[in-house]
Amino acid sequence: MLSQDLKEVSEQLDQWTGEIHFTQLLEYHYGVQVLSARPIAGVIYLETDQGPYGCKRIKKSELDSYKLLIQVAPWMESLPDRVMEIPMPLSSVKNKKHVLTGFARNYVIYPWIHGESMSWNQEQDWLDATVQLASFHKQSAEWEPETKKKMKWIDSSEIQKEEAHKHEIYTLAAKWTEIPNQVDLTLSRMGTYYQSLLESIQEYDEKIAGRVVREQSRVNGKLCHNNCSRKNWIRDEDHKAQLVDWNQLSYQVRTKDVGDWLLTAYRSTGSKELITRIIKQYHRTHPIEEEEHALIYSRLIYPDHYLFECNQIFEEQIYFETTACKKLTEAKEITSKKIAFASWYVEMMKQEFNKKVPTLYWVHL
């Protein structure tokens, strides 16, 4: 019989997860008894009789990332000079699986990394995180996937082709509908521009021999965190900048992380001087090849936020009509700002580093 406190914890976990008897599920699979729990930034912190753990709900689309994580985490742990602390998801004592299949959703349980959120108030915060990110990419160049569990190398051009095809279907459906609503009309106005942008990015990739450059870039790093936003950084107990939330880890070229990191810093601070220093700091830690700057540029102009909102509207169908129109309009503004930033990036690379980065001329008109 549960005590009143433990019963309350059990009821809270059931409520937060939408599961039935979640504490019993954890005890059955992992042999741990939950003593207390609380939500922290999208994760449930669990204090158990065997120490602190994190409980993370995962999407079906993230399962491949966790398969990769199960290979990468023990490899990183074995390195004498490891850069990142990547927590290994617990395996069930019952079936040895690292993903817990609940009644409603899937979860992973992993050892909790103690630390404090980064303040981002000082330039040094950004530079410290940059050094860690560059060092992680550098170290990841040494990693090799297990022979028996070969991981598929992700080439961004394949993803971009799929997303362009999806977007074309959304746009055509909006134009051909007999009784268009406001979302259809909004997408019809925007769709032609974005389809042209997506197709132009594919042509740009062919022009710069992007697939070849990405293959060659493996020597500079094979792993991307894939979500190095501010909320996913902490300072650990040794005051080192540390990435958390590895649920989007991917086996691909490092330039995706680099481009996303520059955009994160610029959106957060608006300081072009800081961006220049971040690039210099990254380059000092782990030099960027000249050809890789074209891949970074391509990432900067890619309309990922717009495509995400299209997916939320047409696939997930989570917005009402008015909200959906607003989301598409906001996404268009974000794309415009990204393209303006990319234009500045090209000029900055020329002035500060004497490097010429090829551009998609028409998008900057």
mmCIF file of C-alpha atoms in Angstrom:
data_model
loop_
_atom_site.group_PDB
_atom_site.id
_atom_site.type_symbol
_atom_site.label_atom_id
_atom_site.label_comp_id
_atom_site.label_asym_id
_atom_site.label_seq_id
_atom_site.Cartn_x
_atom_site.Cartn_y
_atom_site.Cartn_z
ATOM 1 C CA MET A 1 0.000 0.000 0.000
ATOM 2 C CA LEU A 2 1.449 3.383 -1.037
ATOM 3 C CA SER A 3 1.915 6.041 1.589
ATOM 4 C CA GLN A 4 -0.065 9.229 1.047
ATOM 5 C CA ASP A 5 3.021 11.033 -0.378
ATOM 6 C CA LEU A 6 3.961 8.249 -2.779
ATOM 7 C CA LYS A 7 0.354 7.863 -3.803
ATOM 8 C CA GLU A 8 0.259 11.557 -4.649
ATOM 9 C CA VAL A 9 3.461 11.224 -6.701
ATOM 10 C CA SER A 10 1.939 8.283 -8.555
ATOM 11 C CA GLU A 11 -1.231 10.220 -9.351
ATOM 12 C CA GLN A 12 0.766 13.238 -10.541
ATOM 13 C CA LEU A 13 2.868 11.114 -12.890
ATOM 14 C CA ASP A 14 -0.249 9.491 -14.316
ATOM 15 C CA GLN A 15 -1.697 12.947 -14.918
ATOM 16 C CA TRP A 16 1.472 14.394 -16.502
ATOM 17 C CA THR A 17 2.088 11.412 -18.779
ATOM 18 C CA GLY A 18 -1.468 10.357 -19.546
ATOM 19 C CA GLU A 19 -0.511 6.834 -18.502
ATOM 20 C CA ILE A 20 -2.055 4.421 -16.021
ATOM 21 C CA HIS A 21 0.068 3.338 -13.034
ATOM 22 C CA PHE A 22 3.235 4.915 -14.481
ATOM 23 C CA THR A 23 5.234 4.441 -11.274
ATOM 24 C CA GLN A 24 4.459 0.714 -11.338
ATOM 25 C CA LEU A 25 5.537 0.631 -14.984
ATOM 26 C CA LEU A 26 8.895 2.194 -14.047
ATOM 27 C CA GLU A 27 9.376 -0.217 -11.172
ATOM 28 C CA TYR A 28 8.539 -3.216 -13.347
ATOM 29 C CA HIS A 29 10.909 -2.265 -16.177
ATOM 30 C CA TYR A 30 13.770 -0.574 -14.320
ATOM 31 C CA GLY A 31 13.495 -1.745 -10.729
ATOM 32 C CA VAL A 32 13.334 1.825 -9.393
ATOM 33 C CA GLN A 33 10.867 3.304 -6.939
ATOM 34 C CA VAL A 34 9.912 6.920 -7.582
ATOM 35 C CA LEU A 35 10.064 9.029 -4.411
ATOM 36 C CA SER A 36 9.238 12.416 -5.945
ATOM 37 C CA ALA A 37 8.791 14.010 -9.354
ATOM 38 C CA ARG A 38 8.457 17.405 -10.967
ATOM 39 C CA PRO A 39 8.326 18.743 -14.544
ATOM 40 C CA ILE A 40 11.377 20.723 -15.695
ATOM 41 C CA ALA A 41 11.468 22.253 -19.202
ATOM 42 C CA GLY A 42 9.652 19.461 -20.994
ATOM 43 C CA VAL A 43 11.251 16.665 -18.963
ATOM 44 C CA ILE A 44 10.051 15.006 -15.767
ATOM 45 C CA TYR A 45 12.693 14.945 -13.046
ATOM 46 C CA LEU A 46 12.458 11.737 -11.023
ATOM 47 C CA GLU A 47 13.995 11.293 -7.589
ATOM 48 C CA THR A 48 14.199 7.550 -7.024
ATOM 49 C CA ASP A 49 15.609 5.115 -4.504
ATOM 50 C CA GLN A 50 18.518 4.667 -6.936
ATOM 51 C CA GLY A 51 19.258 8.312 -7.624
ATOM 52 C CA PRO A 52 17.919 11.054 -9.925
ATOM 53 C CA TYR A 53 16.678 10.353 -13.449
ATOM 54 C CA GLY A 54 15.014 12.212 -16.262
ATOM 55 C CA CYS A 55 11.902 10.927 -18.018
ATOM 56 C CA LYS A 56 11.484 12.152 -21.586
ATOM 57 C CA ARG A 57 8.501 11.524 -23.846
ATOM 58 C CA ILE A 58 9.637 10.732 -27.375
ATOM 59 C CA LYS A 59 7.951 10.967 -30.752
ATOM 60 C CA LYS A 60 7.927 8.186 -33.298
ATOM 61 C CA SER A 61 10.101 10.389 -35.542
ATOM 62 C CA GLU A 62 12.794 10.442 -32.835
ATOM 63 C CA LEU A 63 13.251 6.676 -32.548
ATOM 64 C CA ASP A 64 16.153 6.627 -35.027
ATOM 65 C CA SER A 65 17.906 9.319 -32.983
ATOM 66 C CA TYR A 66 17.688 7.121 -29.892
ATOM 67 C CA LYS A 67 19.054 4.135 -31.800
ATOM 68 C CA LEU A 68 22.013 6.340 -32.693
ATOM 69 C CA LEU A 69 22.287 7.667 -29.134
ATOM 70 C CA ILE A 70 22.571 4.134 -27.760
ATOM 71 C CA GLN A 71 25.702 3.719 -29.890
ATOM 72 C CA VAL A 72 27.201 7.151 -29.304
ATOM 73 C CA ALA A 73 26.696 7.519 -25.522
ATOM 74 C CA PRO A 74 28.891 4.564 -24.421
ATOM 75 C CA TRP A 75 31.526 5.530 -26.998
ATOM 76 C CA MET A 76 31.662 9.081 -25.651
ATOM 77 C CA GLU A 77 31.766 7.747 -22.085
ATOM 78 C CA SER A 78 34.834 5.650 -22.949
ATOM 79 C CA LEU A 79 36.909 8.607 -24.139
ATOM 80 C CA PRO A 80 39.500 9.866 -21.632
ATOM 81 C CA ASP A 81 39.051 13.467 -22.827
ATOM 82 C CA ARG A 82 35.325 13.422 -23.641
ATOM 83 C CA VAL A 83 33.781 16.781 -24.402
ATOM 84 C CA MET A 84 30.101 16.084 -23.825
ATOM 85 C CA GLU A 85 28.339 14.088 -21.144
ATOM 86 C CA ILE A 86 25.725 12.152 -23.078
ATOM 87 C CA PRO A 87 23.443 10.195 -20.749
ATOM 88 C CA MET A 88 22.794 6.607 -21.796
ATOM 89 C CA PRO A 89 19.077 5.703 -21.705
ATOM 90 C CA LEU A 90 18.357 2.935 -19.212
ATOM 91 C CA SER A 91 17.549 -0.490 -20.605
ATOM 92 C CA SER A 92 14.638 -2.449 -19.230
ATOM 93 C CA VAL A 93 15.597 -5.314 -16.922
ATOM 94 C CA LYS A 94 12.720 -7.215 -18.503
ATOM 95 C CA ASN A 95 13.395 -6.907 -22.238
ATOM 96 C CA LYS A 96 16.699 -4.953 -22.463
ATOM 97 C CA LYS A 97 15.045 -2.280 -24.602
ATOM 98 C CA HIS A 98 16.057 1.362 -24.118
ATOM 99 C CA VAL A 99 12.657 2.789 -25.073
ATOM 100 C CA LEU A 100 9.797 2.331 -22.634
ATOM 101 C CA THR A 101 6.525 1.612 -24.406
ATOM 102 C CA GLY A 102 3.709 3.004 -22.309
ATOM 103 C CA PHE A 103 -0.004 2.577 -22.822
ATOM 104 C CA ALA A 104 -0.275 6.011 -24.458
ATOM 105 C CA ARG A 105 3.248 7.040 -25.548
ATOM 106 C CA ASN A 106 6.933 6.098 -25.638
ATOM 107 C CA TYR A 107 9.524 7.301 -23.115
ATOM 108 C CA VAL A 108 13.207 7.094 -22.295
ATOM 109 C CA ILE A 109 14.649 7.158 -18.776
ATOM 110 C CA TYR A 110 18.200 8.428 -18.365
ATOM 111 C CA PRO A 111 20.590 9.502 -15.589
ATOM 112 C CA TRP A 112 20.059 13.127 -14.633
ATOM 113 C CA ILE A 113 22.834 15.614 -15.454
ATOM 114 C CA HIS A 114 23.111 18.176 -12.686
ATOM 115 C CA GLY A 115 23.660 21.775 -13.678
ATOM 116 C CA GLU A 116 22.213 25.246 -13.992
ATOM 117 C CA SER A 117 20.647 26.925 -17.002
ATOM 118 C CA MET A 118 22.961 29.226 -18.930
ATOM 119 C CA SER A 119 22.173 32.903 -18.351
ATOM 120 C CA TRP A 120 23.265 34.105 -21.819
ATOM 121 C CA ASN A 121 23.773 37.562 -20.322
ATOM 122 C CA GLN A 122 27.497 37.617 -21.045
ATOM 123 C CA GLU A 123 29.356 37.226 -24.312
ATOM 124 C CA GLN A 124 31.478 34.570 -22.613
ATOM 125 C CA ASP A 125 28.422 32.314 -22.316
ATOM 126 C CA TRP A 126 28.108 32.231 -26.099
ATOM 127 C CA LEU A 127 31.834 31.734 -26.644
ATOM 128 C CA ASP A 128 32.076 28.940 -24.050
ATOM 129 C CA ALA A 129 29.159 27.125 -25.675
ATOM 130 C CA THR A 130 30.746 27.633 -29.103
ATOM 131 C CA VAL A 131 33.996 26.016 -27.961
ATOM 132 C CA GLN A 132 32.077 23.032 -26.598
ATOM 133 C CA LEU A 133 30.009 22.641 -29.763
ATOM 134 C CA ALA A 134 33.116 22.848 -31.974
ATOM 135 C CA SER A 135 34.967 20.402 -29.725
ATOM 136 C CA PHE A 136 32.050 17.960 -29.864
ATOM 137 C CA HIS A 137 32.025 18.094 -33.660
ATOM 138 C CA LYS A 138 35.791 17.596 -33.727
ATOM 139 C CA GLN A 139 35.590 14.595 -31.412
ATOM 140 C CA SER A 140 32.674 13.093 -33.322
ATOM 141 C CA ALA A 141 34.898 12.727 -36.391
ATOM 142 C CA GLU A 142 36.513 9.752 -34.613
ATOM 143 C CA TRP A 143 33.210 7.921 -34.099
ATOM 144 C CA GLU A 144 32.284 5.012 -36.340
ATOM 145 C CA PRO A 145 28.893 3.253 -36.358
ATOM 146 C CA GLU A 146 28.812 -0.351 -35.224
ATOM 147 C CA THR A 147 29.171 -2.755 -38.148
ATOM 148 C CA LYS A 148 26.217 -4.913 -37.107
ATOM 149 C CA LYS A 149 23.968 -1.894 -36.571
ATOM 150 C CA LYS A 150 24.914 0.271 -39.522
ATOM 151 C CA MET A 151 23.446 3.739 -39.241
ATOM 152 C CA LYS A 152 22.342 5.537 -42.384
ATOM 153 C CA TRP A 153 24.314 8.689 -43.172
ATOM 154 C CA ILE A 154 21.841 11.562 -43.557
ATOM 155 C CA ASP A 155 22.353 13.712 -46.637
ATOM 156 C CA SER A 156 20.407 16.956 -46.352
ATOM 157 C CA SER A 157 19.656 17.073 -50.090
ATOM 158 C CA GLU A 158 17.452 13.991 -49.760
ATOM 159 C CA ILE A 159 15.498 15.556 -46.893
ATOM 160 C CA GLN A 160 15.137 18.786 -48.853
ATOM 161 C CA LYS A 161 13.752 16.959 -51.900
ATOM 162 C CA GLU A 162 11.158 15.219 -49.725
ATOM 163 C CA GLU A 163 10.149 18.472 -48.047
ATOM 164 C CA ALA A 164 9.910 20.309 -51.400
ATOM 165 C CA HIS A 165 7.669 17.541 -52.748
ATOM 166 C CA LYS A 166 5.449 17.717 -49.662
ATOM 167 C CA HIS A 167 5.209 21.484 -49.943
ATOM 168 C CA GLU A 168 4.226 21.227 -53.605
ATOM 169 C CA ILE A 169 1.343 18.939 -52.615
ATOM 170 C CA TYR A 170 0.200 21.394 -49.899
ATOM 171 C CA THR A 171 0.291 24.286 -52.380
ATOM 172 C CA LEU A 172 -1.535 22.475 -55.152
ATOM 173 C CA ALA A 173 -4.199 21.255 -52.722
ATOM 174 C CA ALA A 174 -4.725 24.843 -51.517
ATOM 175 C CA LYS A 175 -5.050 26.145 -55.087
ATOM 176 C CA TRP A 176 -7.352 23.417 -56.320
ATOM 177 C CA THR A 177 -9.799 23.281 -53.430
ATOM 178 C CA GLU A 178 -13.309 24.244 -54.580
ATOM 179 C CA ILE A 179 -14.182 26.248 -51.472
ATOM 180 C CA PRO A 180 -10.880 27.725 -50.187
ATOM 181 C CA ASN A 181 -10.651 28.926 -46.600
ATOM 182 C CA GLN A 182 -8.277 31.616 -45.338
ATOM 183 C CA VAL A 183 -5.450 29.122 -44.856
ATOM 184 C CA ASP A 184 -5.781 27.950 -48.481
ATOM 185 C CA LEU A 185 -5.748 31.545 -49.718
ATOM 186 C CA THR A 186 -2.727 32.433 -47.576
ATOM 187 C CA LEU A 187 -0.761 29.406 -48.741
ATOM 188 C CA SER A 188 -1.730 30.066 -52.358
ATOM 189 C CA ARG A 189 -0.193 33.543 -52.072
ATOM 190 C CA MET A 190 2.986 32.312 -50.383
ATOM 191 C CA GLY A 191 3.365 28.890 -51.945
ATOM 192 C CA THR A 192 4.855 29.901 -55.292
ATOM 193 C CA TYR A 193 7.664 31.875 -53.665
ATOM 194 C CA TYR A 194 8.541 29.098 -51.229
ATOM 195 C CA GLN A 195 8.415 26.401 -53.896
ATOM 196 C CA SER A 196 10.811 28.477 -55.993
ATOM 197 C CA LEU A 197 13.075 28.932 -52.979
ATOM 198 C CA LEU A 198 13.106 25.209 -52.182
ATOM 199 C CA GLU A 199 13.851 24.247 -55.782
ATOM 200 C CA SER A 200 16.543 26.926 -56.037
ATOM 201 C CA ILE A 201 18.231 25.612 -52.903
ATOM 202 C CA GLN A 202 18.361 22.163 -54.517
ATOM 203 C CA GLU A 203 19.918 23.682 -57.662
ATOM 204 C CA TYR A 204 22.381 25.607 -55.490
ATOM 205 C CA ASP A 205 23.362 22.374 -53.760
ATOM 206 C CA GLU A 206 24.110 20.755 -57.123
ATOM 207 C CA LYS A 207 26.091 23.811 -58.230
ATOM 208 C CA ILE A 208 28.376 23.696 -55.181
ATOM 209 C CA ALA A 209 28.650 19.865 -55.365
ATOM 210 C CA GLY A 210 27.042 19.745 -51.932
ATOM 211 C CA ARG A 211 26.840 15.971 -51.686
ATOM 212 C CA VAL A 212 30.586 15.658 -52.369
ATOM 213 C CA VAL A 213 31.410 18.410 -49.874
ATOM 214 C CA ARG A 214 29.305 16.723 -47.192
ATOM 215 C CA GLU A 215 31.005 13.388 -47.790
ATOM 216 C CA GLN A 216 34.416 15.029 -47.510
ATOM 217 C CA SER A 217 33.299 16.920 -44.421
ATOM 218 C CA ARG A 218 32.920 13.694 -42.433
ATOM 219 C CA VAL A 219 36.555 14.110 -41.382
ATOM 220 C CA ASN A 220 35.437 17.267 -39.544
ATOM 221 C CA GLY A 221 32.559 15.636 -37.693
ATOM 222 C CA LYS A 222 29.909 12.989 -38.201
ATOM 223 C CA LEU A 223 27.370 13.909 -35.525
ATOM 224 C CA CYS A 224 24.941 16.790 -35.082
ATOM 225 C CA HIS A 225 23.111 17.572 -31.852
ATOM 226 C CA ASN A 226 20.423 19.029 -34.132
ATOM 227 C CA ASN A 227 18.751 21.232 -31.511
ATOM 228 C CA CYS A 228 21.418 23.366 -29.853
ATOM 229 C CA SER A 229 19.025 26.143 -28.834
ATOM 230 C CA ARG A 230 19.600 28.142 -25.643
ATOM 231 C CA LYS A 231 17.258 26.022 -23.530
ATOM 232 C CA ASN A 232 19.340 22.922 -24.267
ATOM 233 C CA TRP A 233 22.519 24.246 -22.633
ATOM 234 C CA ILE A 234 23.487 24.099 -18.968
ATOM 235 C CA ARG A 235 26.582 24.762 -16.934
ATOM 236 C CA ASP A 236 27.477 21.503 -15.230
ATOM 237 C CA GLU A 237 28.922 21.093 -11.744
ATOM 238 C CA ASP A 238 32.401 21.927 -13.128
ATOM 239 C CA HIS A 239 30.954 25.125 -14.659
ATOM 240 C CA LYS A 240 31.468 23.773 -18.190
ATOM 241 C CA ALA A 241 28.905 24.487 -20.901
ATOM 242 C CA GLN A 242 27.066 21.246 -21.573
ATOM 243 C CA LEU A 243 24.433 20.255 -24.113
ATOM 244 C CA VAL A 244 21.393 18.311 -22.941
ATOM 245 C CA ASP A 245 18.315 16.810 -24.650
ATOM 246 C CA TRP A 246 19.881 14.550 -27.275
ATOM 247 C CA ASN A 247 16.568 13.341 -28.716
ATOM 248 C CA GLN A 248 17.375 14.724 -32.186
ATOM 249 C CA LEU A 249 20.969 13.506 -32.458
ATOM 250 C CA SER A 250 21.773 12.751 -36.096
ATOM 251 C CA TYR A 251 24.494 11.179 -38.184
ATOM 252 C CA GLN A 252 25.250 14.015 -40.581
ATOM 253 C CA VAL A 253 27.533 16.890 -41.453
ATOM 254 C CA ARG A 254 28.327 19.449 -38.730
ATOM 255 C CA THR A 255 27.377 22.533 -40.773
ATOM 256 C CA LYS A 256 23.698 22.131 -39.882
ATOM 257 C CA ASP A 257 24.538 22.668 -36.210
ATOM 258 C CA VAL A 258 26.843 25.579 -37.074
ATOM 259 C CA GLY A 259 24.229 27.376 -39.176
ATOM 260 C CA ASP A 260 21.526 26.849 -36.567
ATOM 261 C CA TRP A 261 23.855 28.035 -33.791
ATOM 262 C CA LEU A 262 24.636 31.291 -35.631
ATOM 263 C CA LEU A 263 20.921 31.916 -36.163
ATOM 264 C CA THR A 264 20.183 31.184 -32.490
ATOM 265 C CA ALA A 265 22.832 33.672 -31.363
ATOM 266 C CA TYR A 266 21.670 36.368 -33.770
ATOM 267 C CA ARG A 267 17.969 35.977 -32.967
ATOM 268 C CA SER A 268 18.788 36.141 -29.260
ATOM 269 C CA THR A 269 21.161 39.104 -29.273
ATOM 270 C CA GLY A 270 20.851 40.925 -32.602
ATOM 271 C CA SER A 271 24.614 41.474 -32.390
ATOM 272 C CA LYS A 272 26.539 40.962 -35.621
ATOM 273 C CA GLU A 273 29.769 41.632 -33.716
ATOM 274 C CA LEU A 274 29.011 38.648 -31.494
ATOM 275 C CA ILE A 275 28.331 36.440 -34.527
ATOM 276 C CA THR A 276 31.702 37.394 -35.998
ATOM 277 C CA ARG A 277 33.421 36.480 -32.721
ATOM 278 C CA ILE A 278 31.492 33.197 -32.515
ATOM 279 C CA ILE A 279 32.668 32.214 -35.999
ATOM 280 C CA LYS A 280 36.249 33.110 -35.113
ATOM 281 C CA GLN A 281 36.008 31.164 -31.843
ATOM 282 C CA TYR A 282 34.578 28.104 -33.593
ATOM 283 C CA HIS A 283 37.233 28.342 -36.315
ATOM 284 C CA ARG A 284 40.049 28.548 -33.736
ATOM 285 C CA THR A 285 38.718 25.446 -31.988
ATOM 286 C CA HIS A 286 37.899 23.422 -35.105
ATOM 287 C CA PRO A 287 38.649 25.130 -38.458
ATOM 288 C CA ILE A 288 35.860 25.372 -41.025
ATOM 289 C CA GLU A 289 36.854 24.420 -44.571
ATOM 290 C CA GLU A 290 36.175 27.025 -47.249
ATOM 291 C CA GLU A 291 33.698 24.756 -49.085
ATOM 292 C CA GLU A 292 31.715 24.243 -45.870
ATOM 293 C CA HIS A 293 30.732 27.914 -45.738
ATOM 294 C CA ALA A 294 28.459 27.330 -48.749
ATOM 295 C CA LEU A 295 26.713 24.571 -46.774
ATOM 296 C CA ILE A 296 26.287 26.969 -43.842
ATOM 297 C CA TYR A 297 24.856 29.621 -46.175
ATOM 298 C CA SER A 298 22.404 27.078 -47.593
ATOM 299 C CA ARG A 299 21.281 26.258 -44.061
ATOM 300 C CA LEU A 300 20.822 29.948 -43.220
ATOM 301 C CA ILE A 301 18.363 30.541 -46.081
ATOM 302 C CA TYR A 302 16.487 27.247 -45.683
ATOM 303 C CA PRO A 303 12.841 27.945 -44.645
ATOM 304 C CA ASP A 304 12.691 25.275 -41.939
ATOM 305 C CA HIS A 305 10.379 27.267 -39.646
ATOM 306 C CA TYR A 306 7.868 27.804 -42.469
ATOM 307 C CA LEU A 307 7.948 24.098 -43.389
ATOM 308 C CA PHE A 308 7.480 23.161 -39.744
ATOM 309 C CA GLU A 309 4.354 25.312 -39.544
ATOM 310 C CA CYS A 310 3.036 23.804 -42.792
ATOM 311 C CA ASN A 311 3.455 20.376 -41.251
ATOM 312 C CA GLN A 312 1.667 21.478 -38.070
ATOM 313 C CA ILE A 313 -1.215 22.881 -40.122
ATOM 314 C CA PHE A 314 -1.710 20.217 -42.773
ATOM 315 C CA GLU A 315 -0.336 17.039 -41.190
ATOM 316 C CA GLU A 316 -0.882 17.517 -37.447
ATOM 317 C CA GLN A 317 -3.903 19.852 -37.891
ATOM 318 C CA ILE A 318 -3.341 21.440 -34.482
ATOM 319 C CA TYR A 319 -4.285 25.059 -35.317
ATOM 320 C CA PHE A 320 -7.601 26.787 -35.835
ATOM 321 C CA GLU A 321 -7.914 28.694 -39.119
ATOM 322 C CA THR A 322 -7.074 32.148 -37.734
ATOM 323 C CA THR A 323 -4.062 30.842 -35.802
ATOM 324 C CA ALA A 324 -2.812 28.911 -38.838
ATOM 325 C CA CYS A 325 -2.847 32.062 -41.005
ATOM 326 C CA LYS A 326 -1.004 33.965 -38.290
ATOM 327 C CA LYS A 327 1.621 31.213 -38.016
ATOM 328 C CA LEU A 328 2.243 31.273 -41.780
ATOM 329 C CA THR A 329 2.594 35.066 -41.766
ATOM 330 C CA GLU A 330 5.030 34.925 -38.825
ATOM 331 C CA ALA A 331 7.014 32.211 -40.594
ATOM 332 C CA LYS A 332 7.310 34.431 -43.669
ATOM 333 C CA GLU A 333 8.749 37.231 -41.525
ATOM 334 C CA ILE A 334 11.257 34.812 -39.989
ATOM 335 C CA THR A 335 12.324 33.662 -43.474
ATOM 336 C CA SER A 336 12.889 37.287 -44.536
ATOM 337 C CA LYS A 337 15.074 37.920 -41.486
ATOM 338 C CA LYS A 338 17.059 34.730 -42.109
ATOM 339 C CA ILE A 339 17.730 35.705 -45.710
ATOM 340 C CA ALA A 340 18.853 39.186 -44.631
ATOM 341 C CA PHE A 341 21.172 37.569 -42.090
ATOM 342 C CA ALA A 342 22.545 35.207 -44.755
ATOM 343 C CA SER A 343 23.281 38.191 -46.998
ATOM 344 C CA TRP A 344 25.239 39.836 -44.169
ATOM 345 C CA TYR A 345 27.038 36.540 -43.471
ATOM 346 C CA VAL A 346 28.331 36.397 -47.052
ATOM 347 C CA GLU A 347 29.626 39.976 -46.845
ATOM 348 C CA MET A 348 31.187 39.370 -43.433
ATOM 349 C CA MET A 349 33.006 36.242 -44.675
ATOM 350 C CA LYS A 350 34.468 38.305 -47.502
ATOM 351 C CA GLN A 351 35.581 41.198 -45.290
ATOM 352 C CA GLU A 352 36.748 39.324 -42.186
ATOM 353 C CA PHE A 353 38.056 36.083 -43.693
ATOM 354 C CA ASN A 354 38.624 36.967 -47.362
ATOM 355 C CA LYS A 355 36.404 34.044 -48.380
ATOM 356 C CA LYS A 356 33.895 34.175 -51.203
ATOM 357 C CA VAL A 357 30.661 32.289 -50.519
ATOM 358 C CA PRO A 358 28.427 31.617 -53.548
ATOM 359 C CA THR A 359 24.881 32.879 -53.147
ATOM 360 C CA LEU A 360 21.394 32.518 -54.564
ATOM 361 C CA TYR A 361 21.358 35.996 -56.070
ATOM 362 C CA TRP A 362 17.598 36.386 -56.621
ATOM 363 C CA VAL A 363 16.585 35.770 -52.991
ATOM 364 C CA HIS A 364 18.549 38.848 -51.868
ATOM 365 C CA LEU A 365 16.930 41.272 -54.333
#
